[in-house]
Amino acid sequence: MSVRNLQRLFAPTSVALIGASERPGSMGTTLLDNLVGGGFKGKLYAVNPKYQQVGALPCYDRVADLPEAPELAVICTPPATVPRLVRQLGERGTRAAVVLSSGMATARDGRGRSLRQAALDAAHPYLLRLLGPNSAGLLVPGLGLNASVAHSGALPGRIAFVSQSGSLMTGVLDWARTRGIGFSHFISLGDSSDVDLGDVLDYLASDGTAGAILLYVDQLRYARKFMSAARAAARSKPVLVLKTRDLDDGVRAVASESGALASEDDVFDAAVRRAGMLRVHTTEQLFAAVETLAYARPLHGERLAIVSNGLGPGLLARDALRYGKGSAATLSPDSVARLEALLPGTASARSVDLPLNLLGGAPPERYAAALEILLKDPQVDAVLVVHSPTATVDSREVANAIAPLARAASRPILSCWLGGASVLEARTIAANARMPTFRTPEDGVAGFLQLVNYRRNQNLLMEVPPSMAGQMAPDRSAARALVREAIASKRLLLSDPETKAILRAYGLALVETRAAPDVEAAVAAARAIGYPVAVKILTPDVMHKSDFGGVTLDLDSDDAVRDGAQRMKKRLDQLFPQARFDGFSVQAMCRRANGHELIVGAATDPVFGPVLVFGQGGVAVEVTDDHSVALPPLNLVLARDLVDRTRVARLLAGYRNRPPANLDAILAVLIQVSRLVSDIPEIVELDINPLLADSRGATVLDARMRLALADCSGSTLDRLAIRPYPRELEETIAWNGAPLLLRPIRPEDGPAHLAFFDALTPDDIRYRMFVRIRELQPSQLARFTQIDYDREMAFIATRTNAEGVNETLAVGRVVADPDNTSAEFAVTVRSDLKGMGLGRIMMEKLIGYCRARGTCEIVGEALPQNSRIVAMVKKLGFEVTTDGEEGIRKMRLALR
């Protein structure tokens, strides 16, 4: 992950066009016209040996002839010339280039390399960043930079648009210009041979000119890099994603039901949700969502109140809310009474309901009064105002009446102005009041639902999960041994008994199951287990055994087992003569009258790696198509969200006389399966179907697993899109006569971290934060405890106190830049434990960690009053200098 030299790409002071031309219709001419016509405030140079001058610019023969090294080069020459030009630019001192030349992925140079790889090799020694090849260019309207082949420029604004499709650029630019939408950046990535989505997200996340980031995605190659950058960017500003749906990804070859259910589109949705972004499906939705998220107040609930000056538009909005599975607000008795007094005398009490009908001749004052009542109702989280133009009421006056309320409200107010020219001014007034405006009631509801989905996704980033006290620690070594044994025996598709042995090591509840190689062994196994039993045929070549009678239930005698097993074997030989027969699985019958059949599984996506599946199970699992997908690792919050996104979740909550299922047991299974696939890279597919759940717990009835040899070319963690908790960094040391655990922080440490913060003195908080803070806000707590282990690290020193509660004694945090060049540190010790060596322990842990990952330097800042930290780091070899009038201490330790 790198933002190195991207400042030269997106904010250059000088630009050279390599391949400038005056030939009508050529790319060189289009680029020259756009660069000159865009009003770029820096220096422009042209390079082409065919010309002495192009337009008003002198034209140079070679890069070496330029009067200075341009900060950015734009290359539109034939593909074969690009690697040589990149090398010349690097030698000259240029550190960024946009390559518009196409066909470089397939064309080869004299050494057999693709021209794209040859260009990368030429750029690498000089750290020269390449955008493209096959890029349509970039625009930075605030600088007047139009280094693109777009037929029109972009208006300045605060939206950054990043596209993997060059052809989309011109259409979106034209579409946005007609609607007055402006951009801070407009970037066409092309082939993303060097600069990719992750790099650009990292750059834009810290760019103050970009208020929101829009992505058009065709495909991803580096899931870990993308997810790490996306999660960081989504914490600072809205990130919206437009991606076409993949309609053909159901044809992948899989050996499990989970693999069939986890479509590539479902997996991408799960990634967007996990990163705190919002996915949309049309360009119109994309820009509408930007306005909604930018203007609307933060949403703290999901109940929408609809108010209209006509019954029809209000009912359309209500129906759209129901169709979108949104939540309608209900009015409190006090609000009903106040609204009854507000509405004309002819309105019955039944009129005071939602959607609220103010009637066609409603004056502006009635709108404002009704809105005030709704905004004060504790059961209303947002309001959609729908206005239809009438001959007796001026739409502008209605907008002017509600605009002050929209500016002052703490809850979102959305508005819909039905009609055309007669409501244009009303729309403008509403927009100036930072009120999201829509043309139809359905669009207004869609905007509200975007707010809801964005809030849910952000909550997954911010919510601190509770700890899972009492959950069994998995026996990882036993599970790994079973997997290694199976692979050594070349058994890659594991049967039900073999899979259950691995699941048992991770603490899952199982019915007793035994494997039997033949009929008589099945009878012996049934006697040992005890009747009644179920017998299933074991074959890796048939996915659905029950479809051909390969499962027999409720067998209560030796003869019943013998007859049932013989019939299954005969059916297999008749219907699937080529299928391999591995014997029988015999298990105790598990009948639960109120049990729910669920599926819990794992599959491997070609981009995002391991994914988890949960849903309604049983033999019709693919027909009911009730499932959700998530990326590991999971905690309780994420596992609960995975369950809640299915229809079966409502059944699990209980209904009529059926008690609710034990949700804690279901969540425990999901978390343990998440740990299993994170720990053991050889597991590529897993089906637990059914997982039988009721009020007593969750039991695995049937399971199977597919293995594959792990890729040993890199870390086994690289296959995961999100790096799991780095258990290998845990360390126990002796301190103050007792063991002290040093380990990375976990999301579940939220309560202990809050107690740690509360134990700090006001001065210690100021030394850490540089400002006085009375208490940690929930978002701050989440930010401190839910870290991306790929780009930052926080170690805690923890012990169990006399009451058996884990307490945090000290925290050491380090955040590296995306290039891993410099890492900024902070160390905080609980105020009552100062002077006992904890600060030095945490600092040495941070230094060792940074050295191990190849960080170049550790830096930090301290207030002049914080003499303890300054004295400590000097003893560890830090260089300390004083900066600024306030005397801030700058601390630096070179590591290599």
Short mmCIF file of N, CA and C in Angstrom, two decimals, residues 443-593:
data_model
loop_
_atom_site.label_atom_id
_atom_site.label_comp_id
_atom_site.label_asym_id
_atom_site.label_seq_id
_atom_site.Cartn_x
_atom_site.Cartn_y
_atom_site.Cartn_z
N ASP A 443 -38.32 8.39 -4.71
CA ASP A 443 -36.92 8.79 -4.62
C ASP A 443 -36.58 9.28 -3.22
N GLY A 444 -37.52 10.01 -2.60
CA GLY A 444 -37.29 10.49 -1.24
C GLY A 444 -37.12 9.35 -0.26
N VAL A 445 -37.95 8.32 -0.38
CA VAL A 445 -37.83 7.15 0.49
C VAL A 445 -36.53 6.40 0.20
N ALA A 446 -36.17 6.30 -1.09
CA ALA A 446 -34.92 5.63 -1.44
C ALA A 446 -33.73 6.36 -0.80
N GLY A 447 -33.79 7.70 -0.78
CA GLY A 447 -32.73 8.46 -0.12
C GLY A 447 -32.66 8.17 1.36
N PHE A 448 -33.82 8.07 2.01
CA PHE A 448 -33.84 7.73 3.44
C PHE A 448 -33.26 6.34 3.67
N LEU A 449 -33.62 5.37 2.83
CA LEU A 449 -33.11 4.01 3.00
C LEU A 449 -31.60 3.95 2.77
N GLN A 450 -31.07 4.83 1.91
CA GLN A 450 -29.62 4.91 1.78
C GLN A 450 -28.99 5.38 3.09
N LEU A 451 -29.63 6.34 3.75
CA LEU A 451 -29.14 6.77 5.06
C LEU A 451 -29.15 5.62 6.05
N VAL A 452 -30.22 4.84 6.02
CA VAL A 452 -30.34 3.70 6.94
C VAL A 452 -29.23 2.69 6.68
N ASN A 453 -29.03 2.31 5.42
CA ASN A 453 -28.00 1.32 5.10
C ASN A 453 -26.61 1.83 5.42
N TYR A 454 -26.38 3.10 5.13
CA TYR A 454 -25.06 3.68 5.45
C TYR A 454 -24.84 3.68 6.96
N ARG A 455 -25.88 4.02 7.72
CA ARG A 455 -25.75 4.01 9.20
C ARG A 455 -25.44 2.60 9.70
N ARG A 456 -26.13 1.60 9.15
CA ARG A 456 -25.86 0.22 9.58
C ARG A 456 -24.42 -0.18 9.29
N ASN A 457 -23.95 0.14 8.10
CA ASN A 457 -22.58 -0.22 7.73
C ASN A 457 -21.57 0.51 8.59
N GLN A 458 -21.83 1.78 8.89
CA GLN A 458 -20.93 2.53 9.76
C GLN A 458 -20.94 1.95 11.18
N ASN A 459 -22.10 1.49 11.62
CA ASN A 459 -22.18 0.91 12.96
C ASN A 459 -21.30 -0.32 13.09
N LEU A 460 -21.16 -1.08 11.99
CA LEU A 460 -20.29 -2.25 12.04
C LEU A 460 -18.84 -1.84 12.25
N LEU A 461 -18.50 -0.61 11.83
CA LEU A 461 -17.16 -0.09 12.09
C LEU A 461 -17.02 0.41 13.52
N MET A 462 -18.11 0.92 14.09
CA MET A 462 -18.02 1.70 15.33
C MET A 462 -18.48 0.96 16.59
N GLU A 463 -19.35 -0.06 16.45
CA GLU A 463 -19.92 -0.66 17.65
C GLU A 463 -18.92 -1.57 18.34
N VAL A 464 -18.80 -1.40 19.65
CA VAL A 464 -17.88 -2.23 20.44
C VAL A 464 -18.60 -3.51 20.84
N PRO A 465 -18.09 -4.68 20.45
CA PRO A 465 -18.78 -5.93 20.78
C PRO A 465 -18.53 -6.35 22.22
N PRO A 466 -19.48 -7.05 22.82
CA PRO A 466 -19.23 -7.59 24.16
C PRO A 466 -18.28 -8.78 24.08
N SER A 467 -17.69 -9.12 25.20
CA SER A 467 -16.80 -10.27 25.23
C SER A 467 -17.62 -11.55 25.28
N MET A 468 -17.00 -12.65 24.89
CA MET A 468 -17.68 -13.95 24.91
C MET A 468 -17.13 -14.77 26.07
N ALA A 469 -17.52 -14.38 27.26
CA ALA A 469 -17.03 -15.06 28.46
C ALA A 469 -17.49 -16.52 28.45
N GLY A 470 -16.57 -17.39 28.82
CA GLY A 470 -16.92 -18.80 28.96
C GLY A 470 -16.83 -19.62 27.69
N GLN A 471 -16.51 -18.99 26.58
CA GLN A 471 -16.42 -19.77 25.34
C GLN A 471 -15.12 -20.58 25.34
N MET A 472 -15.22 -21.81 24.91
CA MET A 472 -14.06 -22.69 24.91
C MET A 472 -13.00 -22.23 23.94
N ALA A 473 -11.75 -22.25 24.41
CA ALA A 473 -10.63 -21.94 23.52
C ALA A 473 -10.42 -23.12 22.58
N PRO A 474 -10.32 -22.89 21.30
CA PRO A 474 -10.18 -24.02 20.36
C PRO A 474 -8.86 -24.74 20.52
N ASP A 475 -8.87 -26.02 20.24
CA ASP A 475 -7.65 -26.83 20.23
C ASP A 475 -7.10 -26.80 18.80
N ARG A 476 -6.38 -25.75 18.50
CA ARG A 476 -5.90 -25.55 17.13
C ARG A 476 -4.93 -26.64 16.69
N SER A 477 -4.07 -27.05 17.58
CA SER A 477 -3.08 -28.07 17.20
C SER A 477 -3.75 -29.39 16.84
N ALA A 478 -4.80 -29.76 17.56
CA ALA A 478 -5.51 -31.01 17.24
C ALA A 478 -6.18 -30.90 15.88
N ALA A 479 -6.82 -29.76 15.61
CA ALA A 479 -7.49 -29.58 14.32
C ALA A 479 -6.47 -29.59 13.18
N ARG A 480 -5.35 -28.91 13.38
CA ARG A 480 -4.33 -28.88 12.33
C ARG A 480 -3.78 -30.28 12.07
N ALA A 481 -3.61 -31.06 13.12
CA ALA A 481 -3.08 -32.42 12.96
C ALA A 481 -4.04 -33.26 12.13
N LEU A 482 -5.33 -33.13 12.37
CA LEU A 482 -6.32 -33.90 11.59
C LEU A 482 -6.31 -33.47 10.12
N VAL A 483 -6.16 -32.16 9.87
CA VAL A 483 -6.12 -31.68 8.50
C VAL A 483 -4.86 -32.17 7.80
N ARG A 484 -3.72 -32.09 8.48
CA ARG A 484 -2.47 -32.56 7.87
C ARG A 484 -2.53 -34.06 7.57
N GLU A 485 -3.13 -34.82 8.47
CA GLU A 485 -3.25 -36.26 8.25
C GLU A 485 -4.11 -36.56 7.02
N ALA A 486 -5.21 -35.82 6.84
CA ALA A 486 -6.08 -36.04 5.69
C ALA A 486 -5.37 -35.69 4.39
N ILE A 487 -4.64 -34.59 4.40
CA ILE A 487 -3.94 -34.18 3.18
C ILE A 487 -2.83 -35.17 2.85
N ALA A 488 -2.13 -35.64 3.87
CA ALA A 488 -1.08 -36.63 3.63
C ALA A 488 -1.65 -37.90 3.02
N SER A 489 -2.89 -38.23 3.37
CA SER A 489 -3.55 -39.42 2.82
C SER A 489 -4.29 -39.11 1.52
N LYS A 490 -4.15 -37.87 1.05
CA LYS A 490 -4.77 -37.41 -0.19
C LYS A 490 -6.29 -37.48 -0.12
N ARG A 491 -6.83 -37.26 1.08
CA ARG A 491 -8.28 -37.18 1.26
C ARG A 491 -8.63 -35.70 1.40
N LEU A 492 -9.02 -35.08 0.30
CA LEU A 492 -9.29 -33.65 0.30
C LEU A 492 -10.75 -33.32 0.52
N LEU A 493 -11.65 -34.26 0.23
CA LEU A 493 -13.06 -34.06 0.52
C LEU A 493 -13.40 -34.93 1.72
N LEU A 494 -13.56 -34.29 2.88
CA LEU A 494 -13.73 -35.04 4.12
C LEU A 494 -15.20 -35.39 4.36
N SER A 495 -15.40 -36.57 4.91
CA SER A 495 -16.74 -37.05 5.19
C SER A 495 -17.28 -36.38 6.45
N ASP A 496 -18.53 -36.70 6.75
CA ASP A 496 -19.19 -36.16 7.94
C ASP A 496 -18.42 -36.50 9.22
N PRO A 497 -18.04 -37.75 9.48
CA PRO A 497 -17.31 -38.05 10.72
C PRO A 497 -15.96 -37.34 10.78
N GLU A 498 -15.25 -37.27 9.67
CA GLU A 498 -13.94 -36.61 9.68
C GLU A 498 -14.08 -35.12 9.94
N THR A 499 -15.07 -34.50 9.31
CA THR A 499 -15.29 -33.06 9.51
C THR A 499 -15.68 -32.78 10.95
N LYS A 500 -16.53 -33.64 11.52
CA LYS A 500 -16.95 -33.42 12.90
C LYS A 500 -15.80 -33.53 13.87
N ALA A 501 -14.83 -34.36 13.58
CA ALA A 501 -13.66 -34.46 14.47
C ALA A 501 -12.92 -33.13 14.52
N ILE A 502 -12.84 -32.44 13.38
CA ILE A 502 -12.19 -31.13 13.35
C ILE A 502 -13.05 -30.09 14.06
N LEU A 503 -14.35 -30.14 13.83
CA LEU A 503 -15.25 -29.18 14.49
C LEU A 503 -15.26 -29.38 16.00
N ARG A 504 -15.09 -30.63 16.44
CA ARG A 504 -15.06 -30.89 17.88
C ARG A 504 -13.88 -30.17 18.54
N ALA A 505 -12.77 -30.07 17.82
CA ALA A 505 -11.61 -29.37 18.37
C ALA A 505 -11.88 -27.89 18.58
N TYR A 506 -12.89 -27.36 17.89
CA TYR A 506 -13.25 -25.95 18.05
C TYR A 506 -14.50 -25.77 18.91
N GLY A 507 -14.86 -26.82 19.65
CA GLY A 507 -15.88 -26.69 20.67
C GLY A 507 -17.31 -26.73 20.20
N LEU A 508 -17.59 -27.15 18.97
CA LEU A 508 -18.96 -27.20 18.50
C LEU A 508 -19.68 -28.43 19.07
N ALA A 509 -20.95 -28.27 19.39
CA ALA A 509 -21.75 -29.38 19.90
C ALA A 509 -22.13 -30.31 18.76
N LEU A 510 -21.89 -31.60 18.95
CA LEU A 510 -22.09 -32.57 17.88
C LEU A 510 -22.92 -33.75 18.39
N VAL A 511 -23.70 -34.35 17.50
CA VAL A 511 -24.30 -35.64 17.83
C VAL A 511 -23.23 -36.70 17.64
N GLU A 512 -23.31 -37.74 18.47
CA GLU A 512 -22.30 -38.79 18.36
C GLU A 512 -22.37 -39.42 16.98
N THR A 513 -21.22 -39.50 16.32
CA THR A 513 -21.15 -40.00 14.94
C THR A 513 -19.96 -40.94 14.79
N ARG A 514 -20.16 -42.03 14.08
CA ARG A 514 -19.07 -42.97 13.82
C ARG A 514 -19.08 -43.36 12.35
N ALA A 515 -17.88 -43.57 11.82
CA ALA A 515 -17.74 -44.03 10.44
C ALA A 515 -17.66 -45.56 10.42
N ALA A 516 -18.27 -46.16 9.40
CA ALA A 516 -18.27 -47.62 9.26
C ALA A 516 -17.92 -47.97 7.82
N PRO A 517 -16.94 -48.84 7.59
CA PRO A 517 -16.53 -49.14 6.21
C PRO A 517 -17.50 -50.06 5.46
N ASP A 518 -18.36 -50.80 6.19
CA ASP A 518 -19.28 -51.71 5.51
C ASP A 518 -20.55 -51.86 6.35
N VAL A 519 -21.43 -52.73 5.88
CA VAL A 519 -22.75 -52.86 6.51
C VAL A 519 -22.63 -53.39 7.93
N GLU A 520 -21.86 -54.44 8.15
CA GLU A 520 -21.77 -55.02 9.49
C GLU A 520 -21.09 -54.06 10.46
N ALA A 521 -20.14 -53.28 9.96
CA ALA A 521 -19.52 -52.28 10.83
C ALA A 521 -20.52 -51.20 11.21
N ALA A 522 -21.44 -50.91 10.29
CA ALA A 522 -22.49 -49.93 10.58
C ALA A 522 -23.40 -50.45 11.69
N VAL A 523 -23.72 -51.74 11.65
CA VAL A 523 -24.55 -52.34 12.70
C VAL A 523 -23.84 -52.26 14.04
N ALA A 524 -22.55 -52.56 14.06
CA ALA A 524 -21.78 -52.49 15.30
C ALA A 524 -21.72 -51.07 15.84
N ALA A 525 -21.56 -50.12 14.94
CA ALA A 525 -21.53 -48.72 15.38
C ALA A 525 -22.86 -48.29 15.96
N ALA A 526 -23.96 -48.75 15.37
CA ALA A 526 -25.28 -48.41 15.87
C ALA A 526 -25.49 -48.96 17.27
N ARG A 527 -25.04 -50.21 17.50
CA ARG A 527 -25.17 -50.80 18.84
C ARG A 527 -24.39 -49.98 19.87
N ALA A 528 -23.18 -49.56 19.47
CA ALA A 528 -22.34 -48.80 20.41
C ALA A 528 -22.94 -47.44 20.73
N ILE A 529 -23.56 -46.80 19.75
CA ILE A 529 -24.16 -45.48 19.98
C ILE A 529 -25.45 -45.61 20.76
N GLY A 530 -26.25 -46.59 20.40
CA GLY A 530 -27.55 -46.78 21.03
C GLY A 530 -28.66 -46.32 20.11
N TYR A 531 -29.72 -47.12 20.03
CA TYR A 531 -30.82 -46.82 19.12
C TYR A 531 -31.75 -45.76 19.70
N PRO A 532 -32.45 -45.03 18.83
CA PRO A 532 -32.45 -45.08 17.35
C PRO A 532 -31.26 -44.31 16.77
N VAL A 533 -30.93 -44.62 15.51
CA VAL A 533 -29.81 -43.97 14.84
C VAL A 533 -30.23 -43.57 13.43
N ALA A 534 -29.39 -42.72 12.84
CA ALA A 534 -29.51 -42.37 11.42
C ALA A 534 -28.28 -42.92 10.71
N VAL A 535 -28.46 -43.44 9.51
CA VAL A 535 -27.35 -43.97 8.72
C VAL A 535 -27.32 -43.21 7.39
N LYS A 536 -26.12 -42.76 7.03
CA LYS A 536 -25.93 -42.02 5.77
C LYS A 536 -24.80 -42.67 5.00
N ILE A 537 -24.96 -42.73 3.71
CA ILE A 537 -23.91 -43.30 2.88
C ILE A 537 -22.80 -42.27 2.70
N LEU A 538 -21.57 -42.73 2.64
CA LEU A 538 -20.42 -41.84 2.48
C LEU A 538 -19.88 -41.96 1.06
N THR A 539 -20.00 -40.89 0.29
CA THR A 539 -19.44 -40.82 -1.06
C THR A 539 -19.08 -39.38 -1.36
N PRO A 540 -17.88 -39.14 -1.87
CA PRO A 540 -17.50 -37.76 -2.19
C PRO A 540 -18.04 -37.29 -3.53
N ASP A 541 -18.71 -38.17 -4.26
CA ASP A 541 -19.08 -37.86 -5.64
C ASP A 541 -20.53 -37.41 -5.81
N VAL A 542 -21.31 -37.42 -4.74
CA VAL A 542 -22.72 -37.00 -4.82
C VAL A 542 -22.95 -35.98 -3.72
N MET A 543 -23.33 -34.74 -4.12
CA MET A 543 -23.47 -33.68 -3.13
C MET A 543 -24.69 -33.90 -2.25
N HIS A 544 -25.85 -34.20 -2.86
CA HIS A 544 -27.09 -34.32 -2.10
C HIS A 544 -27.45 -35.79 -1.96
N LYS A 545 -27.03 -36.41 -0.86
CA LYS A 545 -27.25 -37.85 -0.65
C LYS A 545 -28.72 -38.19 -0.49
N SER A 546 -29.48 -37.27 0.11
CA SER A 546 -30.89 -37.58 0.36
C SER A 546 -31.69 -37.66 -0.93
N ASP A 547 -31.17 -37.06 -2.03
CA ASP A 547 -31.90 -37.07 -3.28
C ASP A 547 -32.04 -38.48 -3.88
N PHE A 548 -31.13 -39.39 -3.52
CA PHE A 548 -31.23 -40.75 -4.07
C PHE A 548 -31.44 -41.78 -2.97
N GLY A 549 -31.93 -41.31 -1.81
CA GLY A 549 -32.18 -42.25 -0.72
C GLY A 549 -30.94 -42.63 0.04
N GLY A 550 -29.95 -41.77 0.08
CA GLY A 550 -28.69 -42.07 0.76
C GLY A 550 -28.71 -41.73 2.23
N VAL A 551 -29.87 -41.38 2.78
CA VAL A 551 -30.02 -41.08 4.20
C VAL A 551 -31.24 -41.84 4.72
N THR A 552 -31.08 -42.57 5.81
CA THR A 552 -32.20 -43.28 6.43
C THR A 552 -32.24 -42.92 7.91
N LEU A 553 -33.42 -42.54 8.39
CA LEU A 553 -33.56 -42.04 9.76
C LEU A 553 -34.34 -43.01 10.63
N ASP A 554 -34.20 -42.82 11.94
CA ASP A 554 -35.01 -43.54 12.95
C ASP A 554 -34.89 -45.06 12.84
N LEU A 555 -33.71 -45.55 12.64
CA LEU A 555 -33.49 -47.00 12.61
C LEU A 555 -33.33 -47.48 14.05
N ASP A 556 -34.14 -48.50 14.46
CA ASP A 556 -34.20 -48.86 15.87
C ASP A 556 -33.78 -50.29 16.17
N SER A 557 -33.09 -50.95 15.19
CA SER A 557 -32.65 -52.32 15.45
C SER A 557 -31.50 -52.67 14.51
N ASP A 558 -30.82 -53.77 14.85
CA ASP A 558 -29.73 -54.23 13.98
C ASP A 558 -30.25 -54.52 12.58
N ASP A 559 -31.40 -55.20 12.49
CA ASP A 559 -31.93 -55.56 11.18
C ASP A 559 -32.30 -54.31 10.39
N ALA A 560 -32.85 -53.30 11.06
CA ALA A 560 -33.23 -52.07 10.36
C ALA A 560 -31.99 -51.37 9.81
N VAL A 561 -30.91 -51.35 10.58
CA VAL A 561 -29.66 -50.73 10.11
C VAL A 561 -29.11 -51.53 8.94
N ARG A 562 -29.11 -52.84 9.08
CA ARG A 562 -28.56 -53.69 8.02
C ARG A 562 -29.34 -53.51 6.72
N ASP A 563 -30.67 -53.59 6.81
CA ASP A 563 -31.50 -53.44 5.61
C ASP A 563 -31.34 -52.05 4.99
N GLY A 564 -31.35 -51.02 5.83
CA GLY A 564 -31.23 -49.66 5.33
C GLY A 564 -29.90 -49.42 4.65
N ALA A 565 -28.82 -49.92 5.24
CA ALA A 565 -27.49 -49.73 4.65
C ALA A 565 -27.37 -50.46 3.33
N GLN A 566 -27.90 -51.68 3.26
CA GLN A 566 -27.82 -52.45 2.02
C GLN A 566 -28.60 -51.76 0.90
N ARG A 567 -29.79 -51.24 1.23
CA ARG A 567 -30.58 -50.55 0.20
C ARG A 567 -29.85 -49.31 -0.32
N MET A 568 -29.22 -48.54 0.58
CA MET A 568 -28.50 -47.34 0.15
C MET A 568 -27.34 -47.69 -0.77
N LYS A 569 -26.61 -48.77 -0.42
CA LYS A 569 -25.48 -49.17 -1.25
C LYS A 569 -25.96 -49.62 -2.63
N LYS A 570 -27.07 -50.33 -2.66
CA LYS A 570 -27.61 -50.79 -3.93
C LYS A 570 -28.05 -49.61 -4.80
N ARG A 571 -28.72 -48.62 -4.17
CA ARG A 571 -29.16 -47.44 -4.91
C ARG A 571 -27.98 -46.68 -5.47
N LEU A 572 -26.93 -46.56 -4.70
CA LEU A 572 -25.74 -45.84 -5.18
C LEU A 572 -25.14 -46.55 -6.39
N ASP A 573 -25.05 -47.89 -6.33
CA ASP A 573 -24.48 -48.64 -7.44
C ASP A 573 -25.34 -48.51 -8.70
N GLN A 574 -26.66 -48.44 -8.52
CA GLN A 574 -27.55 -48.37 -9.68
C GLN A 574 -27.53 -46.97 -10.32
N LEU A 575 -27.60 -45.94 -9.51
CA LEU A 575 -27.74 -44.58 -10.03
C LEU A 575 -26.40 -43.91 -10.33
N PHE A 576 -25.38 -44.26 -9.56
CA PHE A 576 -24.07 -43.61 -9.74
C PHE A 576 -22.98 -44.69 -9.74
N PRO A 577 -22.94 -45.50 -10.79
CA PRO A 577 -22.00 -46.63 -10.78
C PRO A 577 -20.53 -46.19 -10.71
N GLN A 578 -20.22 -44.95 -11.12
CA GLN A 578 -18.84 -44.49 -11.07
C GLN A 578 -18.48 -43.85 -9.74
N ALA A 579 -19.48 -43.67 -8.85
CA ALA A 579 -19.23 -42.97 -7.58
C ALA A 579 -18.40 -43.84 -6.64
N ARG A 580 -17.53 -43.18 -5.91
CA ARG A 580 -16.70 -43.88 -4.93
C ARG A 580 -17.51 -44.14 -3.66
N PHE A 581 -17.40 -45.34 -3.13
CA PHE A 581 -18.10 -45.71 -1.91
C PHE A 581 -17.10 -45.76 -0.76
N ASP A 582 -17.33 -44.93 0.28
CA ASP A 582 -16.40 -44.87 1.43
C ASP A 582 -17.00 -45.44 2.70
N GLY A 583 -18.16 -46.08 2.60
CA GLY A 583 -18.76 -46.66 3.79
C GLY A 583 -19.99 -45.90 4.23
N PHE A 584 -20.25 -45.93 5.55
CA PHE A 584 -21.45 -45.32 6.11
C PHE A 584 -21.10 -44.44 7.30
N SER A 585 -21.95 -43.47 7.51
CA SER A 585 -21.89 -42.65 8.72
C SER A 585 -23.08 -43.01 9.58
N VAL A 586 -22.82 -43.36 10.84
CA VAL A 586 -23.88 -43.74 11.76
C VAL A 586 -23.89 -42.73 12.90
N GLN A 587 -25.05 -42.14 13.17
CA GLN A 587 -25.11 -41.14 14.23
C GLN A 587 -26.39 -41.28 15.03
N ALA A 588 -26.31 -40.81 16.27
CA ALA A 588 -27.49 -40.84 17.14
C ALA A 588 -28.56 -39.94 16.57
N MET A 589 -29.81 -40.38 16.67
CA MET A 589 -30.92 -39.55 16.22
C MET A 589 -31.07 -38.35 17.14
N CYS A 590 -31.29 -37.21 16.51
CA CYS A 590 -31.47 -35.97 17.27
C CYS A 590 -32.78 -35.34 16.82
N ARG A 591 -33.84 -35.57 17.60
CA ARG A 591 -35.15 -35.02 17.27
C ARG A 591 -35.49 -33.91 18.25
N ARG A 592 -35.77 -32.74 17.72
CA ARG A 592 -36.19 -31.63 18.56
C ARG A 592 -37.42 -31.00 17.93
N ALA A 593 -38.53 -31.04 18.64
CA ALA A 593 -39.80 -30.60 18.07
C ALA A 593 -39.76 -29.14 17.61
#
